[in-house]
Structure formats: structure tokens, C-alpha cells
Amino acid sequence: MKRSRIVSTGAYVPETIMSNSDLEKMVDTSDEWITERTGIKERRIASKEQATSDLAYEASKIAIERAGITPEDIDLIIVATISGDMPFPSTACFLQEKLGAVNAAGFDVNATCSGFLYALHISNGMIKSGLHKRILVVGAETLSKITDWEDRTTCVIFGDGAGAVILEPSENDRGVISTHINSDGRLWELINLPGGGSRNPASDETIKNRLHYIKMKGNETFKVAVRTLEDLAVRTLEVNNLNPSQLSLLIPHQANMRIIQATADRLKLPMEKVLVNLQLYGNTSAASIPIALHEAVISDKIKEGDYILLEAFGGGLTWASALIKW
Ligand code: UT7
């Protein structure tokens, strides 16, 4: 069975920068606290007019151009997001319209911060089975629109952005070696957005109680994330008979520098082999891995034949990984 391969990448972040000192003026926090506890220095914020599909469009245009294809060549669009343009239709359909990708089908994946790797898992299966030949896989978020800007425990963390890849059948052994997805719904309460769905339909009450914003039990999430991601990274390499020393690059979900450091330590990876850009963008949920991947590609941090490990953790709870031979 042939592998699927990421043939190109693209990324986009909004122009507006919100620094830690900007946040100091909004909530009771400090640059020192945010930097020490998370590693984040600034994040990008979408404009009033920008919805998630607008960010996805900018990232996708770059990926399509770099692949040397046209939007009509794409036969499937999967967008991983928890901050779509509307509850329905899917953000993938809005993106399809913007691109003019008239020969594609489109749908969204909701797996929070693990969403891009869930979408990659699905796409990999679709390509390997022969059901689809060229898939646009996107992670895109405008978390600023669902963030409670009065809640210092969450608003300092999140940011907006989008990343995209084009996935095609591989001609050789380059490509996605394995993908792994997991979830534990028993821990849904650690991160959620309670309002606006069928459990708590939008009402004056849900607005008054600020239920339309992300809620997170940060410290509990942190502890599960560290443990789970360490195990996941080790297991992903083990099932593929690879030593951590054979890895050229680890691209983790950009949630917290301390979580990233813990995974790197467990694999005994020097930080030069770990892509970290959360200081610039914060936690962009499903967008963080494809944005970081694009950065790795355009700054020549990956070369043909390199083994790279992607891993993520988020609400659901969900967690996922992918091992790739570039
Ligand atoms: O994206 C995937 C899923 N999400 C994650 O992986 C996020 C995981 N969690 C985290 O990254 C960290 O838990 C946070 C960065 C969210 C918080 O860091 P922490 O070290 O776990 O802090 P904490 O929640 O235990 O809070 C420590 C103290 C508390 O004060 P007291 O009770 O010790 O007096 C908080 O009230 O820090 C206080 N605090 C703040 N202080 C200044 C909480 N948020 C802030 C803030 N500025 N923004």
C-alpha cells in the first residue's frame, strides 16, 4: 500500500499583534507570568471582518500555489476547526466557495487542538484507499472570537491563524508513515464551550452567564497533557521501530512551552530539534501544527528523507500523532 505525502504547505496569520503588555491593560496579568507559565509573548488577532474561512483561504492559496496545482484539481477539503464561520454550513464549504474548488467535497473536523492530526489521519486513509487523490487539509481558527476577554486564565493563551497542506499519493516511501488518534470523553469538562449547542441553546441566560466562551481547567489539563503526550510520542516511535535519535524534527501542538519541553526531555531531544513558535502566535488550536510545519518547510528545517513527528493534545479530551518521512 502506497503512502500519502504532504506535497506542499501554506500558512497565514492576521496582521494585528496583541502583546503580553497589551493584555496587562485588559486583565490582571503580567508579561512575566505569561512568559514564565506559557512561553507566549504575543499572538495574532483576526479583524472584525475576518472569519475562519478567510484565514483558511489565505493559507490554502499558498499551499495550492506551492503544489503547482489549481483549486479545480482538489477532490476533497477537510477543515479542522472549533471556531468555524457558522455552526453550519461547514467552514470547508465556505473555503470551497472562496477557492472555486468546484470539484471537491468538503467537511469539517472537530477535535479541538488535535483537529489537524485527526484530519490528516482521515485524509491519509482516504488517499491510501484510493477514494481521493488530492486533499486540501486545513487547520484554521479565530479563537479570539470565542475567547472570554475578561477571563485571565484563558485569554492570555489563545491566538488566531491558519495552516494548510496538500496531500497526494506518494510515488515512493516518502510520506505519512503512521497516524494515531485517541480521545477520552470522560474528561470533556476540562475544556469546552458550553453555550450555543443543543445542551445550552443560545438565550439571554447563556449570554449573561458567558457560556459562549471557551472554559478551561488549565492546571488539570496541563497535568494530563504532559503525561499523555510523553507516552504518545514514545509509543508512536516504538510502533514504527524508530529511536528518538533518528528524528530530525518534533513539531508539537503549541500550547505551552513547559508541555513541549517535557515531551522533548522524555525523548531526550535537544531543543534545536523541536519547532517552537508559540512565543509569536500563542495557542492557535487546530492551526498550530500546520503553521509550524509551514515554518519548518520555508526555513529549510526539514529536508527530503527526514523523519518528523507531529503531536497534539486538546479538548475532548483528544490527542493525536503522526510520523512522517519527508
Ligand atoms: O490547547 C490544548 C489544551 N490546553 C492546554 O494544553 C493548556 C494546559 N494548561 C496550561 O498551559 C497551564 O495550566 C496554564 C498556562 C493555563 C496555567 O498555568 P498554571 O501553571 O497551570 O497556573 P494555575 O492555573 O495553576 O494558576 C496559578 C496561579 C493562580 O493563582 P493562585 O491560586 O496560585 O493565587 C491563578 O489564579 O496563577 C493565577 N493565574 C494568573 N496570574 C496572572 C491564572 N492565570 C493568570 C494570568 N495572569 N493570566
PDB file of N, CA and C in Angstrom, residues 18-31 33-34 43 147-157 210:
ATOM      1  N   MET A  18      -1.194  41.180  19.280  1.00  0.00           N
ATOM      2  CA  MET A  18      -1.523  41.551  20.662  1.00  0.00           C
ATOM      3  C   MET A  18      -0.405  41.022  21.558  1.00  0.00           C
ATOM      4  N   SER A  19       0.281  41.947  22.222  1.00  0.00           N
ATOM      5  CA  SER A  19       1.420  41.543  23.056  1.00  0.00           C
ATOM      6  C   SER A  19       0.957  41.274  24.480  1.00  0.00           C
ATOM      7  N   ASN A  20       1.867  40.689  25.277  1.00  0.00           N
ATOM      8  CA  ASN A  20       1.536  40.470  26.697  1.00  0.00           C
ATOM      9  C   ASN A  20       1.271  41.800  27.399  1.00  0.00           C
ATOM     10  N   SER A  21       2.010  42.845  26.991  1.00  0.00           N
ATOM     11  CA  SER A  21       1.764  44.125  27.677  1.00  0.00           C
ATOM     12  C   SER A  21       0.405  44.714  27.294  1.00  0.00           C
ATOM     13  N   ASP A  22      -0.070  44.426  26.073  1.00  0.00           N
ATOM     14  CA  ASP A  22      -1.449  44.828  25.724  1.00  0.00           C
ATOM     15  C   ASP A  22      -2.433  44.147  26.682  1.00  0.00           C
ATOM     16  N   LEU A  23      -2.179  42.871  26.973  1.00  0.00           N
ATOM     17  CA  LEU A  23      -3.088  42.108  27.856  1.00  0.00           C
ATOM     18  C   LEU A  23      -3.055  42.630  29.289  1.00  0.00           C
ATOM     19  N   GLU A  24      -1.879  43.134  29.681  1.00  0.00           N
ATOM     20  CA  GLU A  24      -1.754  43.707  31.044  1.00  0.00           C
ATOM     21  C   GLU A  24      -2.771  44.833  31.260  1.00  0.00           C
ATOM     22  N   LYS A  25      -3.121  45.501  30.142  1.00  0.00           N
ATOM     23  CA  LYS A  25      -4.072  46.626  30.246  1.00  0.00           C
ATOM     24  C   LYS A  25      -5.520  46.145  30.267  1.00  0.00           C
ATOM     25  N   MET A  26      -5.733  44.855  29.949  1.00  0.00           N
ATOM     26  CA  MET A  26      -7.104  44.339  29.840  1.00  0.00           C
ATOM     27  C   MET A  26      -7.531  43.496  31.037  1.00  0.00           C
ATOM     28  N   VAL A  27      -6.614  42.682  31.557  1.00  0.00           N
ATOM     29  CA  VAL A  27      -6.922  41.814  32.699  1.00  0.00           C
ATOM     30  C   VAL A  27      -5.762  41.854  33.697  1.00  0.00           C
ATOM     31  N   ASP A  28      -6.007  41.297  34.892  1.00  0.00           N
ATOM     32  CA  ASP A  28      -4.986  41.308  35.940  1.00  0.00           C
ATOM     33  C   ASP A  28      -3.941  40.225  35.645  1.00  0.00           C
ATOM     34  N   THR A  29      -2.954  40.580  34.825  1.00  0.00           N
ATOM     35  CA  THR A  29      -1.907  39.628  34.461  1.00  0.00           C
ATOM     36  C   THR A  29      -0.600  40.396  34.265  1.00  0.00           C
ATOM     37  N   SER A  30       0.467  39.677  33.932  1.00  0.00           N
ATOM     38  CA  SER A  30       1.740  40.353  33.666  1.00  0.00           C
ATOM     39  C   SER A  30       2.514  39.593  32.596  1.00  0.00           C
ATOM     40  N   ASP A  31       3.340  40.341  31.899  1.00  0.00           N
ATOM     41  CA  ASP A  31       4.205  39.721  30.884  1.00  0.00           C
ATOM     42  C   ASP A  31       5.027  38.611  31.537  1.00  0.00           C
ATOM     43  N   TRP A  33       4.326  36.699  34.189  1.00  0.00           N
ATOM     44  CA  TRP A  33       3.527  35.488  34.459  1.00  0.00           C
ATOM     45  C   TRP A  33       3.299  34.701  33.177  1.00  0.00           C
ATOM     46  N   ILE A  34       2.864  35.400  32.126  1.00  0.00           N
ATOM     47  CA  ILE A  34       2.527  34.708  30.872  1.00  0.00           C
ATOM     48  C   ILE A  34       3.783  34.046  30.291  1.00  0.00           C
ATOM     49  N   ARG A  43       0.427  37.246  20.264  1.00  0.00           N
ATOM     50  CA  ARG A  43      -0.464  36.420  19.457  1.00  0.00           C
ATOM     51  C   ARG A  43      -1.114  37.303  18.412  1.00  0.00           C
ATOM     52  N   THR A 147     -13.138  33.680  22.743  1.00  0.00           N
ATOM     53  CA  THR A 147     -12.367  33.826  23.983  1.00  0.00           C
ATOM     54  C   THR A 147     -13.043  34.836  24.899  1.00  0.00           C
ATOM     55  N   ASP A 148     -13.071  34.546  26.186  1.00  0.00           N
ATOM     56  CA  ASP A 148     -13.616  35.476  27.171  1.00  0.00           C
ATOM     57  C   ASP A 148     -12.505  36.451  27.559  1.00  0.00           C
ATOM     58  N   TRP A 149     -12.594  37.654  27.035  1.00  0.00           N
ATOM     59  CA  TRP A 149     -11.530  38.639  27.255  1.00  0.00           C
ATOM     60  C   TRP A 149     -11.548  39.223  28.661  1.00  0.00           C
ATOM     61  N   GLU A 150     -12.450  38.705  29.515  1.00  0.00           N
ATOM     62  CA  GLU A 150     -12.426  39.093  30.936  1.00  0.00           C
ATOM     63  C   GLU A 150     -11.860  37.970  31.799  1.00  0.00           C
ATOM     64  N   ASP A 151     -11.524  36.824  31.167  1.00  0.00           N
ATOM     65  CA  ASP A 151     -11.040  35.660  31.926  1.00  0.00           C
ATOM     66  C   ASP A 151      -9.526  35.499  31.722  1.00  0.00           C
ATOM     67  N   ARG A 152      -8.754  35.930  32.704  1.00  0.00           N
ATOM     68  CA  ARG A 152      -7.293  35.926  32.529  1.00  0.00           C
ATOM     69  C   ARG A 152      -6.720  34.520  32.423  1.00  0.00           C
ATOM     70  N   THR A 153      -7.480  33.513  32.886  1.00  0.00           N
ATOM     71  CA  THR A 153      -6.926  32.145  32.849  1.00  0.00           C
ATOM     72  C   THR A 153      -6.952  31.561  31.434  1.00  0.00           C
ATOM     73  N   THR A 154      -7.753  32.148  30.543  1.00  0.00           N
ATOM     74  CA  THR A 154      -7.758  31.646  29.157  1.00  0.00           C
ATOM     75  C   THR A 154      -7.313  32.686  28.123  1.00  0.00           C
ATOM     76  N   CYS A 155      -7.647  33.964  28.346  1.00  0.00           N
ATOM     77  CA  CYS A 155      -7.443  34.929  27.251  1.00  0.00           C
ATOM     78  C   CYS A 155      -5.971  35.194  26.947  1.00  0.00           C
ATOM     79  N   VAL A 156      -5.079  34.851  27.853  1.00  0.00           N
ATOM     80  CA  VAL A 156      -3.656  35.106  27.592  1.00  0.00           C
ATOM     81  C   VAL A 156      -3.038  34.020  26.697  1.00  0.00           C
ATOM     82  N   ILE A 157      -3.774  32.957  26.480  1.00  0.00           N
ATOM     83  CA  ILE A 157      -3.193  31.768  25.837  1.00  0.00           C
ATOM     84  C   ILE A 157      -3.429  31.709  24.330  1.00  0.00           C
ATOM     85  N   ARG A 210     -22.040  34.027  30.259  1.00  0.00           N
ATOM     86  CA  ARG A 210     -20.817  33.965  29.451  1.00  0.00           C
ATOM     87  C   ARG A 210     -20.518  32.530  28.980  1.00  0.00           C
TER      88      ARG A 210
END
